[in-house]
mmCIF file of C-alpha atoms and ligand atoms in Angstrom:
data_model
loop_
_atom_site.group_PDB
_atom_site.id
_atom_site.type_symbol
_atom_site.label_atom_id
_atom_site.label_comp_id
_atom_site.label_asym_id
_atom_site.label_seq_id
_atom_site.Cartn_x
_atom_site.Cartn_y
_atom_site.Cartn_z
ATOM 1 C CA MET U 19 83.801 105.223 21.398
ATOM 2 C CA PRO U 20 82.994 108.300 19.308
ATOM 3 C CA VAL U 21 84.112 111.731 20.447
ATOM 4 C CA PRO U 22 81.218 113.055 22.552
ATOM 5 C CA THR U 23 79.271 116.123 21.564
ATOM 6 C CA VAL U 24 78.373 118.652 24.259
ATOM 7 C CA ALA U 25 75.362 120.915 23.946
ATOM 8 C CA GLN U 26 75.711 124.705 24.246
ATOM 9 C CA PRO U 27 73.201 125.865 26.910
ATOM 10 C CA THR U 28 70.905 128.559 25.527
ATOM 11 C CA LEU U 29 67.955 130.720 26.505
ATOM 12 C CA SER U 30 65.073 131.954 24.384
ATOM 13 C CA ILE U 31 65.092 135.599 23.314
ATOM 14 C CA VAL U 32 61.791 137.463 23.487
ATOM 15 C CA GLY U 33 60.735 138.564 19.988
ATOM 16 C CA ARG U 34 63.368 136.514 18.139
ATOM 17 C CA SER U 35 63.650 132.960 16.876
ATOM 18 C CA ASP U 36 67.404 132.643 17.566
ATOM 19 C CA LYS U 37 68.755 131.713 20.998
ATOM 20 C CA PHE U 38 70.998 133.444 23.533
ATOM 21 C CA PRO U 39 74.089 131.227 24.102
ATOM 22 C CA VAL U 40 75.156 131.117 27.745
ATOM 23 C CA ARG U 41 78.899 131.237 28.444
ATOM 24 C CA ARG U 42 79.281 131.748 32.202
ATOM 25 C CA ILE U 43 76.892 132.202 35.117
ATOM 26 C CA TYR U 44 77.981 134.721 37.748
ATOM 27 C CA LEU U 45 75.950 135.490 40.867
ATOM 28 C CA VAL U 46 76.050 138.248 43.448
ATOM 29 C CA GLY U 47 75.821 137.267 47.117
ATOM 30 C CA ARG U 48 74.371 139.602 49.749
ATOM 31 C CA ASN U 49 72.845 142.398 47.688
ATOM 32 C CA TYR U 50 69.659 143.206 49.650
ATOM 33 C CA LEU U 51 69.921 144.277 53.303
ATOM 34 C CA GLU U 52 66.814 142.385 54.480
ATOM 35 C CA HIS U 53 68.185 139.113 53.040
ATOM 36 C CA ILE U 54 71.538 139.612 54.812
ATOM 37 C CA ARG U 55 69.550 140.071 58.032
ATOM 38 C CA GLU U 56 67.416 136.948 57.549
ATOM 39 C CA MET U 57 70.542 134.870 56.874
ATOM 40 C CA GLY U 58 72.204 136.271 59.979
ATOM 41 C CA GLU U 59 75.681 135.223 58.897
ATOM 42 C CA ALA U 60 77.297 138.315 57.444
ATOM 43 C CA ASP U 61 78.343 141.711 58.637
ATOM 44 C CA GLU U 62 75.939 144.148 57.005
ATOM 45 C CA ARG U 63 78.904 146.349 56.091
ATOM 46 C CA ASP U 64 80.600 143.576 54.092
ATOM 47 C CA PRO U 65 80.480 144.361 50.378
ATOM 48 C CA PRO U 66 78.572 142.006 48.078
ATOM 49 C CA PHE U 67 80.733 139.365 46.411
ATOM 50 C CA PHE U 68 80.573 137.104 43.362
ATOM 51 C CA PHE U 69 80.474 133.357 42.841
ATOM 52 C CA GLN U 70 79.803 131.140 39.808
ATOM 53 C CA LYS U 71 77.676 128.196 38.764
ATOM 54 C CA PRO U 72 78.543 125.812 35.929
ATOM 55 C CA THR U 73 76.921 126.755 32.633
ATOM 56 C CA ASP U 74 75.166 123.404 32.395
ATOM 57 C CA ALA U 75 73.345 124.183 35.672
ATOM 58 C CA LEU U 76 71.103 126.383 33.515
ATOM 59 C CA VAL U 77 67.442 125.283 33.330
ATOM 60 C CA ALA U 78 65.549 126.869 30.449
ATOM 61 C CA ASP U 79 62.375 124.748 30.534
ATOM 62 C CA GLY U 80 61.287 125.397 34.132
ATOM 63 C CA ARG U 81 61.685 121.748 35.193
ATOM 64 C CA VAL U 82 63.884 121.379 38.297
ATOM 65 C CA PRO U 83 64.310 117.938 39.854
ATOM 66 C CA TYR U 84 64.776 117.957 43.636
ATOM 67 C CA PRO U 85 68.567 117.636 44.031
ATOM 68 C CA ALA U 86 70.521 114.937 45.800
ATOM 69 C CA PHE U 87 72.544 115.761 48.910
ATOM 70 C CA THR U 88 70.128 118.142 50.662
ATOM 71 C CA ASP U 89 67.131 118.291 52.979
ATOM 72 C CA ASP U 90 66.774 122.076 52.661
ATOM 73 C CA PHE U 91 66.381 123.061 48.988
ATOM 74 C CA GLN U 92 65.683 126.800 48.825
ATOM 75 C CA TYR U 93 64.826 129.367 46.156
ATOM 76 C CA GLU U 94 66.377 132.817 45.713
ATOM 77 C CA PHE U 95 64.547 134.922 43.123
ATOM 78 C CA GLU U 96 66.759 137.372 41.182
ATOM 79 C CA LEU U 97 66.956 139.763 38.238
ATOM 80 C CA VAL U 98 69.429 138.408 35.654
ATOM 81 C CA ILE U 99 71.662 140.553 33.422
ATOM 82 C CA ALA U 100 72.698 139.112 30.019
ATOM 83 C CA ILE U 101 76.005 140.413 28.628
ATOM 84 C CA GLY U 102 76.217 141.051 24.874
ATOM 85 C CA GLN U 103 79.785 142.230 24.261
ATOM 86 C CA ALA U 104 83.271 141.840 25.691
ATOM 87 C CA ALA U 105 84.079 144.285 28.474
ATOM 88 C CA SER U 106 86.647 144.769 31.201
ATOM 89 C CA ASP U 107 87.510 147.432 33.750
ATOM 90 C CA LEU U 108 84.319 149.423 33.155
ATOM 91 C CA SER U 109 83.237 152.384 35.260
ATOM 92 C CA PRO U 110 79.613 152.382 36.416
ATOM 93 C CA ASP U 111 78.935 155.101 33.834
ATOM 94 C CA GLU U 112 80.182 152.810 31.036
ATOM 95 C CA ALA U 113 78.708 149.586 32.373
ATOM 96 C CA LEU U 114 75.283 149.468 30.734
ATOM 97 C CA GLY U 115 76.838 149.566 27.255
ATOM 98 C CA CYS U 116 77.735 145.847 27.370
ATOM 99 C CA VAL U 117 74.233 144.663 28.392
ATOM 100 C CA TYR U 118 72.307 142.635 25.797
ATOM 101 C CA GLY U 119 69.203 142.266 27.913
ATOM 102 C CA TYR U 120 67.552 141.040 31.085
ATOM 103 C CA GLY U 121 65.727 137.998 32.395
ATOM 104 C CA VAL U 122 64.430 136.567 35.652
ATOM 105 C CA GLY U 123 66.088 133.650 37.395
ATOM 106 C CA LEU U 124 66.246 131.484 40.476
ATOM 107 C CA ASP U 125 69.501 130.881 42.362
ATOM 108 C CA MET U 126 68.503 127.481 43.759
ATOM 109 C CA THR U 127 70.488 126.599 46.873
ATOM 110 C CA ARG U 128 71.201 123.570 49.052
ATOM 111 C CA ARG U 129 70.911 125.743 52.167
ATOM 112 C CA ASP U 130 72.051 123.019 54.594
ATOM 113 C CA ARG U 131 75.212 122.413 52.602
ATOM 114 C CA GLN U 132 75.818 126.168 52.146
ATOM 115 C CA ARG U 133 75.540 126.789 55.897
ATOM 116 C CA GLU U 134 77.946 123.922 56.669
ATOM 117 C CA ALA U 135 80.455 125.277 54.158
ATOM 118 C CA PHE U 136 80.111 128.762 55.648
ATOM 119 C CA LYS U 137 80.682 127.512 59.204
ATOM 120 C CA ARG U 138 83.726 125.447 58.212
ATOM 121 C CA GLY U 139 85.234 128.104 55.957
ATOM 122 C CA LEU U 140 84.939 125.819 52.909
ATOM 123 C CA PRO U 141 84.054 126.735 49.300
ATOM 124 C CA TRP U 142 80.370 127.197 48.443
ATOM 125 C CA GLU U 143 80.106 124.947 45.373
ATOM 126 C CA ILE U 144 78.383 122.110 47.224
ATOM 127 C CA GLY U 145 75.609 124.492 48.286
ATOM 128 C CA LYS U 146 75.297 126.556 45.119
ATOM 129 C CA SER U 147 76.901 125.099 42.005
ATOM 130 C CA PHE U 148 75.028 121.848 41.377
ATOM 131 C CA ASP U 149 72.944 120.385 38.541
ATOM 132 C CA HIS U 150 69.713 122.267 37.680
ATOM 133 C CA SER U 151 70.530 125.063 40.134
ATOM 134 C CA SER U 152 70.086 127.972 37.675
ATOM 135 C CA PRO U 153 66.585 128.251 36.206
ATOM 136 C CA CYS U 154 66.254 131.327 33.988
ATOM 137 C CA GLY U 155 63.476 132.729 31.848
ATOM 138 C CA PRO U 156 63.784 134.177 28.335
ATOM 139 C CA ILE U 157 66.131 137.108 27.708
ATOM 140 C CA HIS U 158 64.484 140.436 26.879
ATOM 141 C CA PRO U 159 66.724 142.598 24.658
ATOM 142 C CA VAL U 160 67.344 146.102 26.023
ATOM 143 C CA SER U 161 65.649 147.389 22.862
ATOM 144 C CA LEU U 162 62.397 145.849 24.171
ATOM 145 C CA CYS U 163 62.564 146.363 27.933
ATOM 146 C CA GLY U 164 65.075 149.154 28.563
ATOM 147 C CA HIS U 165 67.505 148.862 31.476
ATOM 148 C CA LYS U 166 66.093 147.324 34.651
ATOM 149 C CA LEU U 167 67.169 149.779 37.332
ATOM 150 C CA THR U 168 63.819 150.194 39.094
ATOM 151 C CA GLY U 169 60.607 148.250 39.536
ATOM 152 C CA SER U 170 59.077 145.513 41.622
ATOM 153 C CA LEU U 171 60.088 141.876 41.859
ATOM 154 C CA GLU U 172 57.940 139.170 43.388
ATOM 155 C CA LEU U 173 58.067 135.399 43.827
ATOM 156 C CA SER U 174 55.119 133.206 44.742
ATOM 157 C CA VAL U 175 55.140 129.525 45.718
ATOM 158 C CA ASN U 176 51.883 127.644 45.041
ATOM 159 C CA GLY U 177 50.125 131.006 44.650
ATOM 160 C CA VAL U 178 51.362 132.512 47.944
ATOM 161 C CA VAL U 179 53.733 135.506 47.711
ATOM 162 C CA ARG U 180 57.028 134.687 49.460
ATOM 163 C CA GLN U 181 59.427 137.354 48.192
ATOM 164 C CA ARG U 182 58.450 140.923 47.331
ATOM 165 C CA SER U 183 60.815 143.859 46.915
ATOM 166 C CA VAL U 184 61.983 146.502 44.457
ATOM 167 C CA LEU U 185 65.161 146.663 42.396
ATOM 168 C CA GLU U 186 65.944 150.029 43.997
ATOM 169 C CA LYS U 187 66.767 148.121 47.226
ATOM 170 C CA MET U 188 69.867 146.483 45.753
ATOM 171 C CA ILE U 189 72.945 147.475 47.762
ATOM 172 C CA TRP U 190 74.890 147.498 44.489
ATOM 173 C CA ASN U 191 72.771 148.466 41.487
ATOM 174 C CA VAL U 192 73.090 147.016 37.970
ATOM 175 C CA PRO U 193 75.828 149.400 36.684
ATOM 176 C CA GLU U 194 77.832 148.973 39.914
ATOM 177 C CA ILE U 195 77.575 145.160 39.726
ATOM 178 C CA ILE U 196 78.801 145.111 36.124
ATOM 179 C CA SER U 197 81.592 147.583 36.903
ATOM 180 C CA GLN U 198 82.839 145.570 39.882
ATOM 181 C CA LEU U 199 82.634 142.214 38.084
ATOM 182 C CA SER U 200 84.406 143.631 35.017
ATOM 183 C CA ARG U 201 87.376 144.443 37.264
ATOM 184 C CA GLN U 202 87.590 140.815 38.419
ATOM 185 C CA TYR U 203 86.907 138.995 35.133
ATOM 186 C CA ARG U 204 86.766 139.839 31.447
ATOM 187 C CA LEU U 205 83.054 139.859 30.701
ATOM 188 C CA MET U 206 82.166 138.154 27.426
ATOM 189 C CA PRO U 207 79.078 137.741 25.256
ATOM 190 C CA GLY U 208 76.835 135.077 26.748
ATOM 191 C CA ASP U 209 77.677 135.781 30.371
ATOM 192 C CA LEU U 210 74.751 135.942 32.814
ATOM 193 C CA ILE U 211 74.865 137.822 36.112
ATOM 194 C CA TYR U 212 72.290 136.943 38.793
ATOM 195 C CA THR U 213 71.970 140.100 40.879
ATOM 196 C CA GLY U 214 71.099 138.777 44.351
ATOM 197 C CA THR U 215 67.871 138.000 46.179
ATOM 198 C CA PRO U 216 65.658 139.972 48.553
ATOM 199 C CA ASP U 217 64.388 138.499 51.821
ATOM 200 C CA GLY U 218 61.763 135.764 52.063
ATOM 201 C CA VAL U 219 63.815 132.729 51.021
ATOM 202 C CA SER U 220 62.606 129.301 52.164
ATOM 203 C CA ALA U 221 62.483 125.640 51.216
ATOM 204 C CA VAL U 222 60.520 123.903 48.457
ATOM 205 C CA VAL U 223 59.582 120.262 47.845
ATOM 206 C CA PRO U 224 58.535 118.204 44.794
ATOM 207 C CA GLY U 225 55.158 119.345 43.512
ATOM 208 C CA ASP U 226 55.735 123.020 44.318
ATOM 209 C CA ARG U 227 55.264 125.614 41.558
ATOM 210 C CA LEU U 228 57.287 128.855 41.718
ATOM 211 C CA VAL U 229 56.262 131.909 39.721
ATOM 212 C CA GLY U 230 58.638 134.867 39.653
ATOM 213 C CA THR U 231 57.954 138.264 38.131
ATOM 214 C CA VAL U 232 60.056 141.361 37.593
ATOM 215 C CA GLU U 233 58.025 144.356 36.484
ATOM 216 C CA GLY U 234 58.192 144.655 32.692
ATOM 217 C CA LEU U 235 59.586 141.127 32.048
ATOM 218 C CA GLU U 236 57.851 137.839 31.286
ATOM 219 C CA PRO U 237 57.292 135.699 34.402
ATOM 220 C CA LEU U 238 59.423 132.639 35.168
ATOM 221 C CA VAL U 239 57.471 129.473 36.048
ATOM 222 C CA VAL U 240 59.399 126.619 37.688
ATOM 223 C CA ASP U 241 58.080 123.240 38.822
ATOM 224 C CA ILE U 242 59.979 121.230 41.440
ATOM 225 C CA LEU U 243 60.018 117.590 40.288
ATOM 226 C CA PRO U 244 60.806 114.344 42.128
ATOM 227 C CA PRO U 245 64.536 113.629 42.574
ATOM 228 C CA LEU U 246 66.528 112.061 39.742
ATOM 229 C CA LEU U 247 69.144 110.707 42.158
ATOM 230 C CA PRO U 248 68.873 109.095 45.601
ATOM 231 C CA ASN U 249 68.593 111.904 48.154
ATOM 232 C CA ALA U 250 71.562 110.920 50.300
ATOM 233 C CA ALA U 251 72.431 113.856 52.507
ATOM 234 C CA ALA U 252 75.968 113.964 53.925
ATOM 235 C CA ARG U 253 75.345 113.005 57.531
HETATM 236 MN MN1 MN W 323 71.486 134.382 45.300
#
């Protein structure tokens, strides 16, 4: 058997022909008050926290097969930060200096499995860190779009608006997220940070089309496809 080759996941870069190589995918949990309230599982005073998805969970072509092992496959629409240089232990004032650009992404979630893990005090991977769980649109360099500290974000499903908020409603804003994460991990070029979702999350099924927009960035279009694997939920 030959030594296998493994593809480097990448995203398109707006205005360039070369690709943005993705190293790690970090995500913020609980970063909009209304979403904490709709989930009903956290103390509103708890600080946001970070988790990760595997890099090969990235979906760059908008095609997301319905996953195995769930009956409650939900979207969470989020602004995504793309890191362009190594950084650790940054203050919020220093934090924006390591940002290459921004994109829009979906933190797809097996909500039934996430809730079970939460109730039993188990890790979240089964609910969050599965194949095709990280769709992301093209990266916009800061030189094109500036820093995304304000502006609207909106997700529609089959043409109906389901999530609508503004970036100003983040509990931790972009510089604070980067500062906090840089104290927990050494940030490196190619890292993505999903910044948390506003309220309005719900389930999707094969055939659904999701369109997410953040003001000033190209929209993300995602189609939910039939399952690749038998949908055997853990019951
Ligand atoms: Mn999320």
